[in-house]
mmCIF file of N, CA and C in Angstrom:
data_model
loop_
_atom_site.group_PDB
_atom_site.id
_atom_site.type_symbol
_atom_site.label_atom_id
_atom_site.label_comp_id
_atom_site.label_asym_id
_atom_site.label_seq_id
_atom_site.Cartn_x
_atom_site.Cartn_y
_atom_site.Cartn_z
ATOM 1 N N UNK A 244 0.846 -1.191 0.000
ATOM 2 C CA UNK A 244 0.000 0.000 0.000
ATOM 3 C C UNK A 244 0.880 1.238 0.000
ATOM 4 N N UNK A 245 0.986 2.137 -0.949
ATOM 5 C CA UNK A 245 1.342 3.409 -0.859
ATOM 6 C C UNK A 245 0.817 4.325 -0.435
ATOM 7 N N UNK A 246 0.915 5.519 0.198
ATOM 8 C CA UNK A 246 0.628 6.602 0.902
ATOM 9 C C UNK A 246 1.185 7.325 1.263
ATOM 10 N N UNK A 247 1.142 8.537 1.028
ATOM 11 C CA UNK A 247 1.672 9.717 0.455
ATOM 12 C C UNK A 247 1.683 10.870 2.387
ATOM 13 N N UNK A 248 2.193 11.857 2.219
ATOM 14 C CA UNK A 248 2.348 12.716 3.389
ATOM 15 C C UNK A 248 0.809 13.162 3.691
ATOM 16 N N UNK A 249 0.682 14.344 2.567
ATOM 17 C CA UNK A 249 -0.879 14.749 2.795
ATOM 18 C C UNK A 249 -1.938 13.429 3.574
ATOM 19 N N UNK A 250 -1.833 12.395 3.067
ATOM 20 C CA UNK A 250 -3.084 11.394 3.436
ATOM 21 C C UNK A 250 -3.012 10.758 4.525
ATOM 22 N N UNK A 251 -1.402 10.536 5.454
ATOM 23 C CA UNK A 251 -1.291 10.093 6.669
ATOM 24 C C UNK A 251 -1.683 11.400 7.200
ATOM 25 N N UNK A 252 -1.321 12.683 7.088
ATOM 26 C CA UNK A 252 -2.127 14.015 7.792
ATOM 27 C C UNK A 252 -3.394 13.988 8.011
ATOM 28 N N UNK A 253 -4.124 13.577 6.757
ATOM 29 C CA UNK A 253 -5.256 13.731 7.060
ATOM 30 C C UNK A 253 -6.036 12.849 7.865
ATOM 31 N N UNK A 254 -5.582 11.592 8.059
ATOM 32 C CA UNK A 254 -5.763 10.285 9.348
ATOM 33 C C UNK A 254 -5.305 10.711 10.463
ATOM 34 N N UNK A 255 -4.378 12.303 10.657
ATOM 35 C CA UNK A 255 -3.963 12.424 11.861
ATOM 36 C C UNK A 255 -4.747 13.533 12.331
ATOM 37 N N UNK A 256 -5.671 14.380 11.197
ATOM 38 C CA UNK A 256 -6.382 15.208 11.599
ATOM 39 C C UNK A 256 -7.836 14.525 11.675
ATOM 40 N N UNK A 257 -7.909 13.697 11.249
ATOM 41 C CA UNK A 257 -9.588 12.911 11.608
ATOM 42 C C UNK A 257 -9.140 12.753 12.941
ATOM 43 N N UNK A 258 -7.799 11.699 13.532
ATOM 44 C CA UNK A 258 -7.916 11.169 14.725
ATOM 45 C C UNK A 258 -7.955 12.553 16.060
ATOM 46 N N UNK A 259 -7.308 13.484 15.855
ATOM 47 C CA UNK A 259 -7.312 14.796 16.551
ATOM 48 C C UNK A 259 -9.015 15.388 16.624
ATOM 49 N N UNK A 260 -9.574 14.766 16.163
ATOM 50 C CA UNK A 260 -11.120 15.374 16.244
ATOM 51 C C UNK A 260 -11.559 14.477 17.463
ATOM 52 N N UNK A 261 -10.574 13.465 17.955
ATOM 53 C CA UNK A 261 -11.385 12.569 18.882
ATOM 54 C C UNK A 261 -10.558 12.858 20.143
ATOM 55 N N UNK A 262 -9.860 14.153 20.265
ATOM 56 C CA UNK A 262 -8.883 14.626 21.118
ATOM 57 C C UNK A 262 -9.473 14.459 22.532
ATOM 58 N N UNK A 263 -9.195 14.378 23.527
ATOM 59 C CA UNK A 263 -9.731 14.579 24.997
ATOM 60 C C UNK A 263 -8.388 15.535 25.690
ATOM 61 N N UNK A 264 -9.253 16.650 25.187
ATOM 62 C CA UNK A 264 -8.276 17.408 26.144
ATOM 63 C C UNK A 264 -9.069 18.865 26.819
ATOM 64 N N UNK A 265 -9.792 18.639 27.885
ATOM 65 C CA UNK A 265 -10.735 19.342 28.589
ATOM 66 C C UNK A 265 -9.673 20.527 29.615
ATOM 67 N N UNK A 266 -8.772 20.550 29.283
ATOM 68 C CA UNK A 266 -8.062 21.366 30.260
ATOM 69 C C UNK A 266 -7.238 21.877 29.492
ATOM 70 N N UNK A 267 -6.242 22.015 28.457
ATOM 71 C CA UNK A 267 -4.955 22.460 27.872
ATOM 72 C C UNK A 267 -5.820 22.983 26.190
ATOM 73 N N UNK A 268 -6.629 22.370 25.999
ATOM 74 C CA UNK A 268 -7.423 22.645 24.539
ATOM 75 C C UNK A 268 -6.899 22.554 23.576
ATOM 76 N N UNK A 269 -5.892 21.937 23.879
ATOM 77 C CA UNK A 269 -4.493 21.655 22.819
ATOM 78 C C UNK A 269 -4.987 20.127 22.040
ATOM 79 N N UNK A 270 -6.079 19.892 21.175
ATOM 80 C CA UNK A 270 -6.198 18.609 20.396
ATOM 81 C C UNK A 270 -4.881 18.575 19.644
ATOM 82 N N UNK A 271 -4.342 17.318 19.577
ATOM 83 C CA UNK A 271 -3.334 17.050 18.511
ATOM 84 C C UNK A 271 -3.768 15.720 18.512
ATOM 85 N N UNK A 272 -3.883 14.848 16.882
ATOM 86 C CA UNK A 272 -3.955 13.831 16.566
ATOM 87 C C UNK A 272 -2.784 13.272 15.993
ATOM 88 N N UNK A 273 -2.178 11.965 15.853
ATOM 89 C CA UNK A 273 -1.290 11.423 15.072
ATOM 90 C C UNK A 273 -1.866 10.252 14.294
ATOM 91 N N UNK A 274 -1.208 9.648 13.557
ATOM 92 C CA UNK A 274 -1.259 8.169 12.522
ATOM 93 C C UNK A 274 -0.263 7.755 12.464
ATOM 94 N N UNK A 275 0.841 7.085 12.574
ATOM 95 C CA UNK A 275 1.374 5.980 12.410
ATOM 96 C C UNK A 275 1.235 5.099 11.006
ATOM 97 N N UNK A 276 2.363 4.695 10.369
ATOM 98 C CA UNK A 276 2.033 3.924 8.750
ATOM 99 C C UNK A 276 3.309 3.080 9.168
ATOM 100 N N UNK A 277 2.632 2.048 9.166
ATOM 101 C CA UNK A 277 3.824 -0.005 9.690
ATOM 102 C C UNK A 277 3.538 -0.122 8.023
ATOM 103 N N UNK A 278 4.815 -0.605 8.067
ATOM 104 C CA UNK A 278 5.080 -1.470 6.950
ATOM 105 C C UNK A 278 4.734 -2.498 6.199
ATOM 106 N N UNK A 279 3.331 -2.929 7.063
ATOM 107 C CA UNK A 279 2.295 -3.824 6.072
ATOM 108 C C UNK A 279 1.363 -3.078 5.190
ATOM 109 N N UNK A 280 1.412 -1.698 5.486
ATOM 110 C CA UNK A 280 0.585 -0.663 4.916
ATOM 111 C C UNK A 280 -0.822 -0.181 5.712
ATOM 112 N N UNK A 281 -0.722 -0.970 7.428
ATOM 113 C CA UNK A 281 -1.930 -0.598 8.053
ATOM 114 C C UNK A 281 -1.419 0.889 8.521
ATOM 115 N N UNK A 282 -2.580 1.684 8.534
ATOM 116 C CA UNK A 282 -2.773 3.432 9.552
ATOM 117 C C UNK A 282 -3.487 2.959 11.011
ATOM 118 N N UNK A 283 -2.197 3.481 12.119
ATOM 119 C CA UNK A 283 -2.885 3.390 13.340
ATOM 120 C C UNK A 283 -3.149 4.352 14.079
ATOM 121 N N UNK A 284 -3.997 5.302 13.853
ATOM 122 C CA UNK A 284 -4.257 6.792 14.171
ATOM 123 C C UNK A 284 -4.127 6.769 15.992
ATOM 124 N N UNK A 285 -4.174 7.846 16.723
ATOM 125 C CA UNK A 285 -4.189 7.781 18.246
ATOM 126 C C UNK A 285 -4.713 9.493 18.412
ATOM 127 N N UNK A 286 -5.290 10.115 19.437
ATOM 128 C CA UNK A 286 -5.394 11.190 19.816
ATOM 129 C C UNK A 286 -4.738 11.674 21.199
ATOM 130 N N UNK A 287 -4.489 12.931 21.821
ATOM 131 C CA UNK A 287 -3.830 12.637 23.048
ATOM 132 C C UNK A 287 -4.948 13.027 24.183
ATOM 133 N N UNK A 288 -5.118 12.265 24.978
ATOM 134 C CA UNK A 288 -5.407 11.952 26.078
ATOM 135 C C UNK A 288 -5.558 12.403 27.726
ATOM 136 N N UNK A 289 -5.929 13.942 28.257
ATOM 137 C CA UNK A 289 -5.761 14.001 29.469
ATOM 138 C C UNK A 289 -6.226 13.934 30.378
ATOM 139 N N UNK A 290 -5.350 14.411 31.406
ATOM 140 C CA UNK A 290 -5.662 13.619 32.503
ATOM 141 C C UNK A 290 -5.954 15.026 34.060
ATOM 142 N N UNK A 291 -6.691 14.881 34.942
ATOM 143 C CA UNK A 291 -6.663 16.270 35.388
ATOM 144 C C UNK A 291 -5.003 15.921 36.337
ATOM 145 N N UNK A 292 -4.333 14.954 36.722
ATOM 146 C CA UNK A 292 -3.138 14.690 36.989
ATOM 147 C C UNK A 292 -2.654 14.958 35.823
ATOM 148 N N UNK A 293 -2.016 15.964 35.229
ATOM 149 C CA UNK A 293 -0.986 15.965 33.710
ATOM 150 C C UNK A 293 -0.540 14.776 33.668
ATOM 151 N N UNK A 294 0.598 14.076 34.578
ATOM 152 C CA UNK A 294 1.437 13.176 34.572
ATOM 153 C C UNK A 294 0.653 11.779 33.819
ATOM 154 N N UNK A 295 -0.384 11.835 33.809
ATOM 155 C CA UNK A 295 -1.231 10.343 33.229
ATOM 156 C C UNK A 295 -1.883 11.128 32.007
ATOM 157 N N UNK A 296 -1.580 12.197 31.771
ATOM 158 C CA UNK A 296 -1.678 12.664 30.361
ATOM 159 C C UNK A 296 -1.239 11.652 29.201
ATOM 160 N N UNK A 297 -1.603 10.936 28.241
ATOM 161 C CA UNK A 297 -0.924 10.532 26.864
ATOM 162 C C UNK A 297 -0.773 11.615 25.518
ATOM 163 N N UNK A 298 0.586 11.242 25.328
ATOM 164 C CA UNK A 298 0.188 12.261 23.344
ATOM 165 C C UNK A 298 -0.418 11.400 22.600
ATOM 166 N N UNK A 299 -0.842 12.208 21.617
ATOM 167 C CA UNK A 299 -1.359 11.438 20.396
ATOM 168 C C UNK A 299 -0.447 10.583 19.737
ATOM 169 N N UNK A 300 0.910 10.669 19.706
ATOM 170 C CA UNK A 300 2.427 10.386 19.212
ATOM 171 C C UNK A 300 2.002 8.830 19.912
ATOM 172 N N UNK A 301 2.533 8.398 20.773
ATOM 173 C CA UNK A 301 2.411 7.670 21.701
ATOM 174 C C UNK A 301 0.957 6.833 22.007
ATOM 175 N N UNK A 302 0.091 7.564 22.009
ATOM 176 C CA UNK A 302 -1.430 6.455 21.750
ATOM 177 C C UNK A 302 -1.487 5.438 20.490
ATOM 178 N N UNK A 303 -0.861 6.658 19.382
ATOM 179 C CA UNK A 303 -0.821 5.891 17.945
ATOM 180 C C UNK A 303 -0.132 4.569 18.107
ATOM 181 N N UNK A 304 1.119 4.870 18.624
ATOM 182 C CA UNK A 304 2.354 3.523 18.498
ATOM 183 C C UNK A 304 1.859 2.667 19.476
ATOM 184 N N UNK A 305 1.506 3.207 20.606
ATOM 185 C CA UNK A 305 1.221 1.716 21.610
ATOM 186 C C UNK A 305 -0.187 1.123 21.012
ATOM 187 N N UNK A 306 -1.170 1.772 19.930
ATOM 188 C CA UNK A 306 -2.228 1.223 19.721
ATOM 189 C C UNK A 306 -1.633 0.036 18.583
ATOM 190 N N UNK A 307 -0.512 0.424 17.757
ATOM 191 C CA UNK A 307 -0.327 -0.236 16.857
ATOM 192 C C UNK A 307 0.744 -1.558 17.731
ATOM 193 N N UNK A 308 0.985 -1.332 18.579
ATOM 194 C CA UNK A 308 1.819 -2.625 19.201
ATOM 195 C C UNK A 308 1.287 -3.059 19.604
ATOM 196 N N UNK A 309 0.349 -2.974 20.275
ATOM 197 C CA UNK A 309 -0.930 -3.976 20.993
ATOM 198 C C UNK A 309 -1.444 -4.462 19.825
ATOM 199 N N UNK A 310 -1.639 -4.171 18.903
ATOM 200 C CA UNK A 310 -1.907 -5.315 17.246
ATOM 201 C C UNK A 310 -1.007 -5.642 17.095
ATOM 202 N N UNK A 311 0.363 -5.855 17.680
ATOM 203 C CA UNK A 311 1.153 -6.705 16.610
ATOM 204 C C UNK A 311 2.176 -5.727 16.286
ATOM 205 N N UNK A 312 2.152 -4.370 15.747
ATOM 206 C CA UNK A 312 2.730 -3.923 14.431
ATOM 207 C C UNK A 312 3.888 -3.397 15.070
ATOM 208 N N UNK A 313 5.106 -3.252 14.721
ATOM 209 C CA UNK A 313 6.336 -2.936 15.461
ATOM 210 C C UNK A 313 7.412 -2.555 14.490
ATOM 211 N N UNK A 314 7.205 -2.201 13.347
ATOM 212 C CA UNK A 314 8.054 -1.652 11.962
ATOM 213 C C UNK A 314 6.996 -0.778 11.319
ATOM 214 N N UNK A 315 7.500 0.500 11.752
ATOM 215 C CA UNK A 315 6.892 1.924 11.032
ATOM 216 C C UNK A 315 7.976 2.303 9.795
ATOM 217 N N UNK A 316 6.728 2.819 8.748
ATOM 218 C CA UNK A 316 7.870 3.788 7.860
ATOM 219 C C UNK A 316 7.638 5.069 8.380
ATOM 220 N N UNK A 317 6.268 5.643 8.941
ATOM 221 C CA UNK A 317 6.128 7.339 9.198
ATOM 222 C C UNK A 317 5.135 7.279 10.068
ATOM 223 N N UNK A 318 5.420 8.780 10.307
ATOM 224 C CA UNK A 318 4.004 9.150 11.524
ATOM 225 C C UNK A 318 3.786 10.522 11.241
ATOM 226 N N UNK A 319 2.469 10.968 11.352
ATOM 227 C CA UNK A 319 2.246 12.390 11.052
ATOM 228 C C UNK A 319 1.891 13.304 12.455
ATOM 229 N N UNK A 320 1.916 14.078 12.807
ATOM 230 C CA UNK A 320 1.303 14.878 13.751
ATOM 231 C C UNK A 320 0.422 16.312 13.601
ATOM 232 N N UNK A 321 -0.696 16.051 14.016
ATOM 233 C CA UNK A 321 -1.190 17.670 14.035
ATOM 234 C C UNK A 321 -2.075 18.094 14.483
ATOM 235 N N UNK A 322 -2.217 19.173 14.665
ATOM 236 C CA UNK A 322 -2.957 20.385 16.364
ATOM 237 C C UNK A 322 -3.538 21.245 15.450
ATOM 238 N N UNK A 323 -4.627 22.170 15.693
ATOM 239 C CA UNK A 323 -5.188 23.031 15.722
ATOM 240 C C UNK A 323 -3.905 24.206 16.027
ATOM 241 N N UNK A 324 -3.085 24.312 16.003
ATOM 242 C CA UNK A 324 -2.140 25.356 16.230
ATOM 243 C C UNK A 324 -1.635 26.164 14.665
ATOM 244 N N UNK A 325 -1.614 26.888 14.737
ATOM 245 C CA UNK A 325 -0.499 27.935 13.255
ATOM 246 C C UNK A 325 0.360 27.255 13.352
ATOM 247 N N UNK A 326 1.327 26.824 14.383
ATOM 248 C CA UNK A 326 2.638 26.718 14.373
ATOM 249 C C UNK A 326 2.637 24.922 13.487
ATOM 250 N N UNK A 327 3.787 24.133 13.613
ATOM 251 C CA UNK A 327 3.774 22.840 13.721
ATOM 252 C C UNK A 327 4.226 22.590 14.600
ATOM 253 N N UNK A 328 3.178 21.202 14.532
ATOM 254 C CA UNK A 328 3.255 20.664 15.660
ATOM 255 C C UNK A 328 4.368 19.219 15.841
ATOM 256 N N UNK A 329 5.255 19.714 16.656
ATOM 257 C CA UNK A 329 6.379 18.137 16.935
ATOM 258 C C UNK A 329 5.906 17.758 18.205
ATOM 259 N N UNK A 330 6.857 15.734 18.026
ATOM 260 C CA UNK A 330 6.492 14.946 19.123
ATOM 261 C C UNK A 330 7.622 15.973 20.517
ATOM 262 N N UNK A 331 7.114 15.937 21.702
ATOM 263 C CA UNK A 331 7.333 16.410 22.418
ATOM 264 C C UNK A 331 8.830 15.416 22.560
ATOM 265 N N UNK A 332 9.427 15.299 23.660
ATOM 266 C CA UNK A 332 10.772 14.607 24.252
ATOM 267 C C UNK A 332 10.489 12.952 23.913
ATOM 268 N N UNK A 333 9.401 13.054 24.824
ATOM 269 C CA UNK A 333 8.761 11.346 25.564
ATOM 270 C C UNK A 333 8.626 11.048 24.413
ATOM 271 N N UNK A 334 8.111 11.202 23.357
ATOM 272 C CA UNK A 334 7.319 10.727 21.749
ATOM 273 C C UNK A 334 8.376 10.456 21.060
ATOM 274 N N UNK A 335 9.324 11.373 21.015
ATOM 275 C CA UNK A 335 10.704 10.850 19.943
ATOM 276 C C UNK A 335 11.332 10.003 20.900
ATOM 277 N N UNK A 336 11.180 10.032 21.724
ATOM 278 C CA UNK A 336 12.098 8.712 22.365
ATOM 279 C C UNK A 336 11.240 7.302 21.844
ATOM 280 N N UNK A 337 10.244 7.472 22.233
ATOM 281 C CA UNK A 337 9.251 6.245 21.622
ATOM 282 C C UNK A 337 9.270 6.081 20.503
ATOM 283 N N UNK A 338 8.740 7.067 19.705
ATOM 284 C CA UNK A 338 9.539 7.051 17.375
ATOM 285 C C UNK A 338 10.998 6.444 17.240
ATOM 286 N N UNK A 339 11.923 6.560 18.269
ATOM 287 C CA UNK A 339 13.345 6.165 18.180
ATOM 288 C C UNK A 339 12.768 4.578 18.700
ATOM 289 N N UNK A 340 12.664 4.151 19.376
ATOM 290 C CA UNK A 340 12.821 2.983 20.070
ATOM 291 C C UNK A 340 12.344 1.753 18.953
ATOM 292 N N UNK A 341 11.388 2.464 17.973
ATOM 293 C CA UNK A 341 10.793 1.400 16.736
ATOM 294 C C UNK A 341 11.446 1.539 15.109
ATOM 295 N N UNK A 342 11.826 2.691 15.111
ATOM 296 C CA UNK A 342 12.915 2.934 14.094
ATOM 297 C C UNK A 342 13.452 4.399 14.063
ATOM 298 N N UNK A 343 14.684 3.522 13.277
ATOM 299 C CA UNK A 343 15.528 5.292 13.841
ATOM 300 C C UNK A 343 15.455 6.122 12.548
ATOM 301 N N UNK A 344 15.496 5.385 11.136
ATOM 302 C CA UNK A 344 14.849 6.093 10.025
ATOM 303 C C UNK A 344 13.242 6.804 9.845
ATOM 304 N N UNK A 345 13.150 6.435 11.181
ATOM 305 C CA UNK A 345 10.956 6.603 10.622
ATOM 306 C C UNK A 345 11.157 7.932 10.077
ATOM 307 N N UNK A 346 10.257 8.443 9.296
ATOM 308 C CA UNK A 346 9.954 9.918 8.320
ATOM 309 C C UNK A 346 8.884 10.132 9.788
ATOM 310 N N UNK A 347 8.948 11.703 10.102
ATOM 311 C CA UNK A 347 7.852 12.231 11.060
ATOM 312 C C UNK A 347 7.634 13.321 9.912
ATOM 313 N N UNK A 348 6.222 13.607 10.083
ATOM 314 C CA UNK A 348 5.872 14.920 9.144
ATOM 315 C C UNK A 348 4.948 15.257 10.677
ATOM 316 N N UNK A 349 5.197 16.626 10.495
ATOM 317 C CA UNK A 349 4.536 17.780 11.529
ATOM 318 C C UNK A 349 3.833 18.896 10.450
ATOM 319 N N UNK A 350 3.080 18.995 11.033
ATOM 320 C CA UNK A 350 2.025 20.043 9.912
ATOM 321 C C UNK A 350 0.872 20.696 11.230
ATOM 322 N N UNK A 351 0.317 22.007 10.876
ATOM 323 C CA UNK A 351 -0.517 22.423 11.506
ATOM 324 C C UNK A 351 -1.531 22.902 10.614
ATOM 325 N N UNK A 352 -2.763 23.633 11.205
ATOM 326 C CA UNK A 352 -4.035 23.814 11.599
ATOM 327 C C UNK A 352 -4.821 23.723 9.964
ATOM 328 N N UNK A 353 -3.263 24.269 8.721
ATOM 329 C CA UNK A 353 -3.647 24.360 7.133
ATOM 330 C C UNK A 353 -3.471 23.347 6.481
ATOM 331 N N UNK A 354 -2.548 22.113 7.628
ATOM 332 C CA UNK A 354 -2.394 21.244 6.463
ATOM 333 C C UNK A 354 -1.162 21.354 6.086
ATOM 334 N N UNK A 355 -0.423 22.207 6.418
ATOM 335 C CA UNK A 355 0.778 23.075 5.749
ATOM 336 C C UNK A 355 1.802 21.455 7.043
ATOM 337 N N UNK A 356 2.845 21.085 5.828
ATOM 338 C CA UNK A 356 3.907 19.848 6.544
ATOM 339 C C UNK A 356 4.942 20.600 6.267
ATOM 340 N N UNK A 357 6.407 19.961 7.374
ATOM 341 C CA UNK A 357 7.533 19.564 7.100
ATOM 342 C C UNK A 357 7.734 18.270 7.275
ATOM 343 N N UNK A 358 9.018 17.580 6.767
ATOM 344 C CA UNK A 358 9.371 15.779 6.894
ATOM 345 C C UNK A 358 10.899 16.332 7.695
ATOM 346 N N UNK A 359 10.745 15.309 8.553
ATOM 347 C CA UNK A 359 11.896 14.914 8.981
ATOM 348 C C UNK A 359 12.310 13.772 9.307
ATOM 349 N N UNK A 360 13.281 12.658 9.799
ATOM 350 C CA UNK A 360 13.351 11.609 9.988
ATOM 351 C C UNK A 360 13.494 11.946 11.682
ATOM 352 N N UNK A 361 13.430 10.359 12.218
ATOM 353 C CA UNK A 361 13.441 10.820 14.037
ATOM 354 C C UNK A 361 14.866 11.248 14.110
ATOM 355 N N UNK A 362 15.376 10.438 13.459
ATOM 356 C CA UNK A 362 17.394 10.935 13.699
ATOM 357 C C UNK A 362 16.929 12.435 13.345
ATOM 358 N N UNK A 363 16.941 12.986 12.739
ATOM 359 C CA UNK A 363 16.961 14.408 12.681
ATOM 360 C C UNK A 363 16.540 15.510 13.790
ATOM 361 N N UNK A 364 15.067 14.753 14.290
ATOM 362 C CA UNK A 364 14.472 15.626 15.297
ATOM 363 C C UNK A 364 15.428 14.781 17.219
ATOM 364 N N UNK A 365 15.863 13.489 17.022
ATOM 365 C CA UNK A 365 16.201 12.927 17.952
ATOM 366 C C UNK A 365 17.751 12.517 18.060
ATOM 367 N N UNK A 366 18.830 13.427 17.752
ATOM 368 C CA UNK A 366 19.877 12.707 17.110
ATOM 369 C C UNK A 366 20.730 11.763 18.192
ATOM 370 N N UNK A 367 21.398 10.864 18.478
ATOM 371 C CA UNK A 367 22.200 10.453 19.711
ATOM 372 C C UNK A 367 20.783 9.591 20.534
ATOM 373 N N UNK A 368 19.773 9.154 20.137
ATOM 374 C CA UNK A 368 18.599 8.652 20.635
ATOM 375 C C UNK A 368 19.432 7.310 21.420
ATOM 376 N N UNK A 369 18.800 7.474 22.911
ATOM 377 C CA UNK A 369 19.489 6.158 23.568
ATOM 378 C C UNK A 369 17.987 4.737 22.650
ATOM 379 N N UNK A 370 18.984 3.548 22.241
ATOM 380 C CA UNK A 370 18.211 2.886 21.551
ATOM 381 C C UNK A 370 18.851 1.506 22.775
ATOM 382 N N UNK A 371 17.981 0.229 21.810
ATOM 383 C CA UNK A 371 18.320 -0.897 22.696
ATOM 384 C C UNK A 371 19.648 -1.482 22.511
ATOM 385 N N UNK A 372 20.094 -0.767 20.866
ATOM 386 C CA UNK A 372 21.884 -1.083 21.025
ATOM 387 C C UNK A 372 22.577 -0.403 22.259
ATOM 388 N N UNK A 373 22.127 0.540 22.455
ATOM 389 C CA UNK A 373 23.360 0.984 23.490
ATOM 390 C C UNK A 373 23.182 0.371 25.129
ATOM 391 N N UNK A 374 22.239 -0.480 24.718
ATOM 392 C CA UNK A 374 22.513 -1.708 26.267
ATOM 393 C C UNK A 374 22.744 -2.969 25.577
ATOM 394 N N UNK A 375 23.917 -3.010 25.268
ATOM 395 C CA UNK A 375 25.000 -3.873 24.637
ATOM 396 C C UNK A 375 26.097 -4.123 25.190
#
């Protein structure tokens, strides 16, 4: 299955419509694209404790590992914000931990992307080689 930047965005802006975020108003949705060609969209999640807060980054990937799926080519992210929107710290550590090539595209509120790979946004990422 091929799929293009725009169309994982737009699986990350459907999933951001299912945002729960009653306190920060900050919806951001993501999607996730594994290498069998399934989309595992996630929204982020809060909590009135922040700390049990989830991102959307992170809902996506643990939704797609609880199926199974554990080889991403990309993930998209995006918020209701002008700006773009990137995975926070916790999220690229998690994008690193499943591949270190994954493509991340960040785009906001127009649709408007950049691509980057996680090495780019995560460089020196502690991975499971370096407990070797």
């Amino acid at each position: 299955m091929m799929i293009d930047a725009r169309e994982l965005i737009n699986y990350a802006i459907i999933a951001k419509g299912k945002a729960y975020a009653p306190y920060s108003k900050f919806r951001v949705g993501a999607a996730v694209l594994a290498k069998g060609g399934t989309i595992y969209s996630g929204c982020n999640v809060e909590n009135a404790s922040f700390g049990a807060t989830n991102c959307a980054e992170r809902t996506a990937i643990f939704k797609a590992v609880s199926e199974g799926a554990k080889d991403f080519i990309a993930i998209a992210v995006n918020s209701d914000s002008e700006n773009f929107t990137y995975p926070c710290g916790i999220c690229r550590q998690v994008i690193a931990e499943f591949s270190a090539g994954m493509k991340v595209y960040v785009s906001n509120r127009k649709g408007e992307y950049k691509e980057y790979t996680i090495n780019e946004l995560l460089p020196g990422a502690f991975t499971g080689e370096d407990m070797k």
